[in-house]
Coordinates of C-alpha atoms in Angstrom, one line a residue:
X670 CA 105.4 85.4 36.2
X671 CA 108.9 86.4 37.9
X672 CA 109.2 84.4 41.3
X673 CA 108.7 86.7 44.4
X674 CA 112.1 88.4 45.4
X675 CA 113.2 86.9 48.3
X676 CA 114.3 89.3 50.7
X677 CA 111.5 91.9 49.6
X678 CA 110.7 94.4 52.2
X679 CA 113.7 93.3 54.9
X680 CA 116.2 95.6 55.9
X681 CA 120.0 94.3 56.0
X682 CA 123.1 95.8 56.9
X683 CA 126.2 94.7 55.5
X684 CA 129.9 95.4 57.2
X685 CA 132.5 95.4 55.0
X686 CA 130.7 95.8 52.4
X687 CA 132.6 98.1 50.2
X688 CA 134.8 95.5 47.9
X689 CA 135.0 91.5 47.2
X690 CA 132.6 89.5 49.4
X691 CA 130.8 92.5 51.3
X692 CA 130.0 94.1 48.1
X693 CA 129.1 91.1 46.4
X694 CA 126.3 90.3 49.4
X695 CA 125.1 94.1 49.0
X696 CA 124.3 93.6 45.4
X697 CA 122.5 90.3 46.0
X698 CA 120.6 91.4 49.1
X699 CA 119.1 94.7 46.9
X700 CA 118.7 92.3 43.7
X701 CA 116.0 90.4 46.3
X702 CA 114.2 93.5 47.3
X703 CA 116.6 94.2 50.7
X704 CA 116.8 97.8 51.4
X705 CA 120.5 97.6 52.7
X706 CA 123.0 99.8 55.2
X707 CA 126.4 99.5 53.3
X708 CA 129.2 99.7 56.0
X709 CA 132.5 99.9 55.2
X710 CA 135.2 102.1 56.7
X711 CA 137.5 102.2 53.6
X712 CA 141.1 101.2 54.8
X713 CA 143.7 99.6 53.0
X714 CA 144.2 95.3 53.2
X715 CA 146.5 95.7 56.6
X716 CA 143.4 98.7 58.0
X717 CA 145.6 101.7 57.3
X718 CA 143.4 104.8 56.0
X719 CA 142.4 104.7 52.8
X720 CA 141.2 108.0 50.8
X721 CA 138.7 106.1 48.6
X722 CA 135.0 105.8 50.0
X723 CA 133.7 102.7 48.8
X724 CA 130.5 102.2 51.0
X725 CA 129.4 105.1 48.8
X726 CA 130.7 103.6 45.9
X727 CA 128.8 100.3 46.1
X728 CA 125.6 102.5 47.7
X729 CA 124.9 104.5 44.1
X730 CA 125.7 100.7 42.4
X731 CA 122.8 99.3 44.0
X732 CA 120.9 102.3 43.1
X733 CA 122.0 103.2 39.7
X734 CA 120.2 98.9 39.4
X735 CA 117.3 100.4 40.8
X736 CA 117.5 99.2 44.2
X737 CA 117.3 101.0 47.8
X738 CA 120.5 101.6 49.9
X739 CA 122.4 104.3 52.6
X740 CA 126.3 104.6 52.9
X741 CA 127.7 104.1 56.2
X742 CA 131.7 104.6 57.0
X743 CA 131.7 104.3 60.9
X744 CA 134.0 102.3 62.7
X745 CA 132.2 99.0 63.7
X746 CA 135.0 98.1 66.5
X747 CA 133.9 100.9 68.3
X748 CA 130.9 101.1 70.5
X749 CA 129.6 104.4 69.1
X750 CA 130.4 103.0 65.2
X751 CA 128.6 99.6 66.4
X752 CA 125.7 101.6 67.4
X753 CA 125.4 104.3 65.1
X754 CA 125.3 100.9 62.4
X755 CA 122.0 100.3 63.7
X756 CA 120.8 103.7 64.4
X757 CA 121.4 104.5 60.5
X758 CA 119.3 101.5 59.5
X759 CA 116.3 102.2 62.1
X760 CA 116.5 106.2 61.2
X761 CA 116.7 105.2 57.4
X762 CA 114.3 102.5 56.7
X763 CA 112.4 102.1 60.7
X764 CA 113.4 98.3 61.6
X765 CA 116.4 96.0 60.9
X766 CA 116.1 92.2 60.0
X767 CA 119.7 90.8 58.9
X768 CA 123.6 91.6 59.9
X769 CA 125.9 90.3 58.3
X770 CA 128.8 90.7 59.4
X771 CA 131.9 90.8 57.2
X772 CA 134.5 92.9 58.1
X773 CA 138.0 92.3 58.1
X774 CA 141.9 92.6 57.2
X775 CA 145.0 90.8 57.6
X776 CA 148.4 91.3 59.2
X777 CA 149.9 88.3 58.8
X778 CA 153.3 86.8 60.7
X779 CA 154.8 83.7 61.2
X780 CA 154.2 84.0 65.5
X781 CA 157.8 84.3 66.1
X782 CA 157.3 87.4 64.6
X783 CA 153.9 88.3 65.2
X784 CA 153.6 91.3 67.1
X785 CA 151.3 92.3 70.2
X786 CA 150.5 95.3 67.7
X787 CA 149.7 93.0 64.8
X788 CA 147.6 90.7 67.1
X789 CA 145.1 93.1 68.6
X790 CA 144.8 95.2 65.4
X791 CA 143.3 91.6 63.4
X792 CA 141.2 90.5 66.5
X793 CA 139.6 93.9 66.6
X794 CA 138.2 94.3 63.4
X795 CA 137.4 90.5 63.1
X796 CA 136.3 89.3 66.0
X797 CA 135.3 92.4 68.2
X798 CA 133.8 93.9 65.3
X799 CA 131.3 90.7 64.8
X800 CA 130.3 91.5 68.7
X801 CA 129.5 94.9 68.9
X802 CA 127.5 95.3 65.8
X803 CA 125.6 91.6 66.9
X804 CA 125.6 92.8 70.4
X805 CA 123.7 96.6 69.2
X806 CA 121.5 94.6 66.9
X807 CA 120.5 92.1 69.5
X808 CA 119.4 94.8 71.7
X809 CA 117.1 96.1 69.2
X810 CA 115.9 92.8 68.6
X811 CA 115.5 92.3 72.2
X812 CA 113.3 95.3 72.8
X813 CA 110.9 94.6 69.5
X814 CA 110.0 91.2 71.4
X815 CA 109.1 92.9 74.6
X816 CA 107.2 95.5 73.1
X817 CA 105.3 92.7 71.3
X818 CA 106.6 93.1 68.1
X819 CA 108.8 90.2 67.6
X820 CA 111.1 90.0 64.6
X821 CA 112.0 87.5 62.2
X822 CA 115.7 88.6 62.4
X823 CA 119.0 87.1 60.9
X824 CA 122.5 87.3 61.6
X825 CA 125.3 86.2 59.3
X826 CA 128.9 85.7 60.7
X827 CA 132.0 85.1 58.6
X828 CA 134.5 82.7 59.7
X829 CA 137.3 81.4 57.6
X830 CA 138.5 77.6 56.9
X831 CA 141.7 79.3 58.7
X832 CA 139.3 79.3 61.7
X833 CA 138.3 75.7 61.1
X834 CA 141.6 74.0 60.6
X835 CA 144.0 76.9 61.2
X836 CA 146.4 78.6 58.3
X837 CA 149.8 79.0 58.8
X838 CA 151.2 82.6 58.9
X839 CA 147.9 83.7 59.7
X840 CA 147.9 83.1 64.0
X841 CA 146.4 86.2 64.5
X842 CA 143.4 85.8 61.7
X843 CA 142.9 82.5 62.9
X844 CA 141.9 82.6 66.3
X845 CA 140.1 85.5 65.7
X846 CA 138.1 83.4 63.1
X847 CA 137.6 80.2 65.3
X848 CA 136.3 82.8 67.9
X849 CA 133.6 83.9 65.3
X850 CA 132.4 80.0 65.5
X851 CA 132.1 79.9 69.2
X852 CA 130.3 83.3 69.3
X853 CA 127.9 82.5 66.4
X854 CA 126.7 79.0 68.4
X855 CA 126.5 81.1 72.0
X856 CA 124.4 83.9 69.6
X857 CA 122.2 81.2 68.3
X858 CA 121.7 80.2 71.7
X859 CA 120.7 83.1 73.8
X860 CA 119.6 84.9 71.2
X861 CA 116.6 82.5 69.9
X862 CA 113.8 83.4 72.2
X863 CA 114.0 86.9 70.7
X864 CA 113.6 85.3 67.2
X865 CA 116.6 85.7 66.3
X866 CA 118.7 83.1 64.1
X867 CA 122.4 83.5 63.7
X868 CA 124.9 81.5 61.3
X869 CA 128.0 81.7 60.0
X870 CA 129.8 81.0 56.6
X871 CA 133.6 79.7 55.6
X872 CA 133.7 81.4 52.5
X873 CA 136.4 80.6 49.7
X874 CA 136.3 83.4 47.4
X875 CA 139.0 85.6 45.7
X876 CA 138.8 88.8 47.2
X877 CA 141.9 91.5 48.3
X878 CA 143.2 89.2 51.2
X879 CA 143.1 86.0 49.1
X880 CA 143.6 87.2 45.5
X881 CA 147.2 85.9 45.9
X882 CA 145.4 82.7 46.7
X883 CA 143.1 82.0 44.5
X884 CA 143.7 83.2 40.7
X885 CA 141.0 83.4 38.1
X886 CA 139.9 79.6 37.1
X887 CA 137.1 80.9 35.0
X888 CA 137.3 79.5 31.5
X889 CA 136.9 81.6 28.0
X890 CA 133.6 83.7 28.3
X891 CA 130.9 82.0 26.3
X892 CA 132.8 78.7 26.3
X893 CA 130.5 76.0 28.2
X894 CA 132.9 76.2 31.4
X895 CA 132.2 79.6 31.7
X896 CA 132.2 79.7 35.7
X897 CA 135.0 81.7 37.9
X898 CA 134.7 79.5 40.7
X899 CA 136.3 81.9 43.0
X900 CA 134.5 84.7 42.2
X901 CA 133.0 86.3 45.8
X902 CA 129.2 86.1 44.0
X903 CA 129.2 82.9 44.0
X904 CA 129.0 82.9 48.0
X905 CA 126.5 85.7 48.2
X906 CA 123.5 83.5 47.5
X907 CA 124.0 81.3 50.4
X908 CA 124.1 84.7 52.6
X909 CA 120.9 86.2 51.4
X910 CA 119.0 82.9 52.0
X911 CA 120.6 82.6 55.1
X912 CA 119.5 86.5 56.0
X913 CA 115.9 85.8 55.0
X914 CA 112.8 84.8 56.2
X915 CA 113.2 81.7 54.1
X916 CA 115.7 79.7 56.7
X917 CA 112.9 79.8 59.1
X918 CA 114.5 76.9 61.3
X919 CA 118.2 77.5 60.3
X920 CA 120.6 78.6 63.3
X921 CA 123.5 77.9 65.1
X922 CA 125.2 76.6 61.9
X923 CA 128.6 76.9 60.0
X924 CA 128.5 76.7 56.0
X925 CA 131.4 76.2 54.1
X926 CA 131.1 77.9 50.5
X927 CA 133.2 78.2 47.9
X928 CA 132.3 78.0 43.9
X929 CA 129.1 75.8 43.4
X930 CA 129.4 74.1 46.9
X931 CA 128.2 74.1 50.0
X932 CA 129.1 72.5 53.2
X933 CA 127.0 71.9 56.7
X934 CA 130.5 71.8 58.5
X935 CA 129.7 69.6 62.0
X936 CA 132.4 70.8 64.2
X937 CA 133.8 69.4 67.5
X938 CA 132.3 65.9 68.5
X939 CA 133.2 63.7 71.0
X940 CA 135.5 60.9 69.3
X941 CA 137.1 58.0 71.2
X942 CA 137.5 57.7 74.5
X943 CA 138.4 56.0 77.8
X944 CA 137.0 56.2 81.3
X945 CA 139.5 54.5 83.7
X946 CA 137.2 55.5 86.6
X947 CA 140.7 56.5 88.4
X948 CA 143.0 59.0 88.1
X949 CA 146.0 58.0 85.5
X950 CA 149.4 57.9 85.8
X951 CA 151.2 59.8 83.1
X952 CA 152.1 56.8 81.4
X953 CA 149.0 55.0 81.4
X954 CA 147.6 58.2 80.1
X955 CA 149.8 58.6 77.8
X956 CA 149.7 54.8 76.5
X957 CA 145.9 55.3 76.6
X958 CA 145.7 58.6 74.2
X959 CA 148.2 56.5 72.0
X960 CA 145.2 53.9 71.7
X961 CA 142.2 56.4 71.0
X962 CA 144.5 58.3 68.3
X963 CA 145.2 54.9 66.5
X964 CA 140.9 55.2 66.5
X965 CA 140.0 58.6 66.1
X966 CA 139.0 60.1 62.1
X967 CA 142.8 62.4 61.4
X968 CA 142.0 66.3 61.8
X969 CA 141.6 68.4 58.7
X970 CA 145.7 69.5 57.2
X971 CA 146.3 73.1 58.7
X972 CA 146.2 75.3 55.7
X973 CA 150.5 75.8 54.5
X974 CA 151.5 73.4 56.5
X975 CA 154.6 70.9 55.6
X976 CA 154.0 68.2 58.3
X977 CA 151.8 65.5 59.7
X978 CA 149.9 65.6 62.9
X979 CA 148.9 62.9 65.2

């Protein structure tokens, strides 16, 4: 007997879903039984126009495999795109369970040459369009409850380890990243009484923005190391479980994947510290942070960087 698909019956809509990670979370979602919303607006890696359409692309893979799915090619950092998201899922397949959300490009700069254009343009797509889509969906999700028809509903954010530690060259993509964390834990907060539970994920995968980054390490094909550790599916079963029923409990957490790992990433806690009971003079505060550095665990490298940090 086959075990029971896991995501059988849900609904999920995926951003960004037309190449590397967003695709590869499509296919897995509809190999569980998802019927899924395949967004993606089909621009190039720095969000210029693209001619190709590949949320239709990926939409007729998932059902050419026998699975159930709609193309959608709004603009997700817009209100109307945002809402019209979740209008295609509820006037396709009548609810919505999981977002994840996915979407993204890169425009990257050293800041001393980091544009104001540059800027917006990443923290739009990133981190503006993780809110509007959460922000539509939640709304939905909101209403179910008060109608009396609470949901079991999922949202999956995607952060970066650029957002955890930073990345040099990449100021723009990395604040908007480390935003995605703090709006993921105020999601899981406020959002928890309508039943629903929001995460997010640090992927490591090779996709268009890292494929520079992260070459091919899979070994000859039928050799016994036969395992692309950077390939984007190896990430996508951590999402669907994450947007299923099956993480009943599960919220307000960051995941680092990347190969065959996983990591419950703990975030800011309070370290050392020092209460003088007074207010300091700048030298004895300055002698006192000297003394809780000399105790404190050292932060994670920034990502390209050449030198230390205290």
């Amino acid at each position: 007997m086959s075990a029971p698909l896991l995501c059988e019956g849900r609904v999920v809509v995926v951003t960004g879903a037309g190449r590397g990670l967003g695709r590869a979370h499509a296919l897995a979602f509809a190999a569980q039984g998802a019927r899924v919303v395949v967004n993606d607006l089909g621009v190039g890696l720095d969000g210029t126009p693209d001619p190709d359409s590949p949320a239709a692309r990926v939409t007729e893979e998932i059902r050419a495999a026998g699975g159930t799915a709609v193309a959608h090619d709004g603009d997700i950092a817009t209100t109307e795109g945002a809402a019209s998201l979740v209008r295609t899922a509820l006037d396709a397949y009548g609810r919505l369970d999981t977002l994840v959300n996915n979407a993204g490009f890169l425009r990257d700069r050293m800041l001393v040459n980091l544009d104001e254009d540059d800027w917006d343009a990443v923290l739009r797509v990133h981190l503006r369009g993780h809110f509007l889509p959460l922000r539509h969906a939640a709304a939905h999700w909101r209403a179910e409850t008060k109608a009396g028809r609470p949901p079991r509903a999922r949202v999956v954010n995607t952060s970066s380890g650029a957002g955890l530690s930073g990345s040099v060259g990449q100021g723009n993509y990395s604040a908007a990243k480390a935003g995605i964390l703090g709006l993921t834990l105020v999601a899981a907060a406020e959002l928890a009484r309508y039943g629903v539970q929001v995460n997010a994920i640090a992927p490591a995968a090779r996709t268009r923005m890292t494929e520079r980054t992260f070459a091919q390490t899979m070994a000859a094909p039928g050799s016994p190391g036969a395992f692309d550790a950077m390939a984007p599916e190896n990430v996508s079963p951590l999402v669907v479980w994450l947007g299923s029923a099956a993480c009943a409990g599960v919220t307000g957490r960051v995941f680092e994947a990347e190969g065959g790992r996983i990591t419950v990433m703990e975030g800011w806690r309070p370290g050392p510290t020092a209460d003088k009971g007074a207010r300091w003079t700048p030298a004895q505060a300055g002698e006192t942070v000297r003394g809780l550095l000399a105790e404190a665990v050292r932060p994670a490298a920034v990502y390209g960087a050449t030198g230390g940090v205290l």
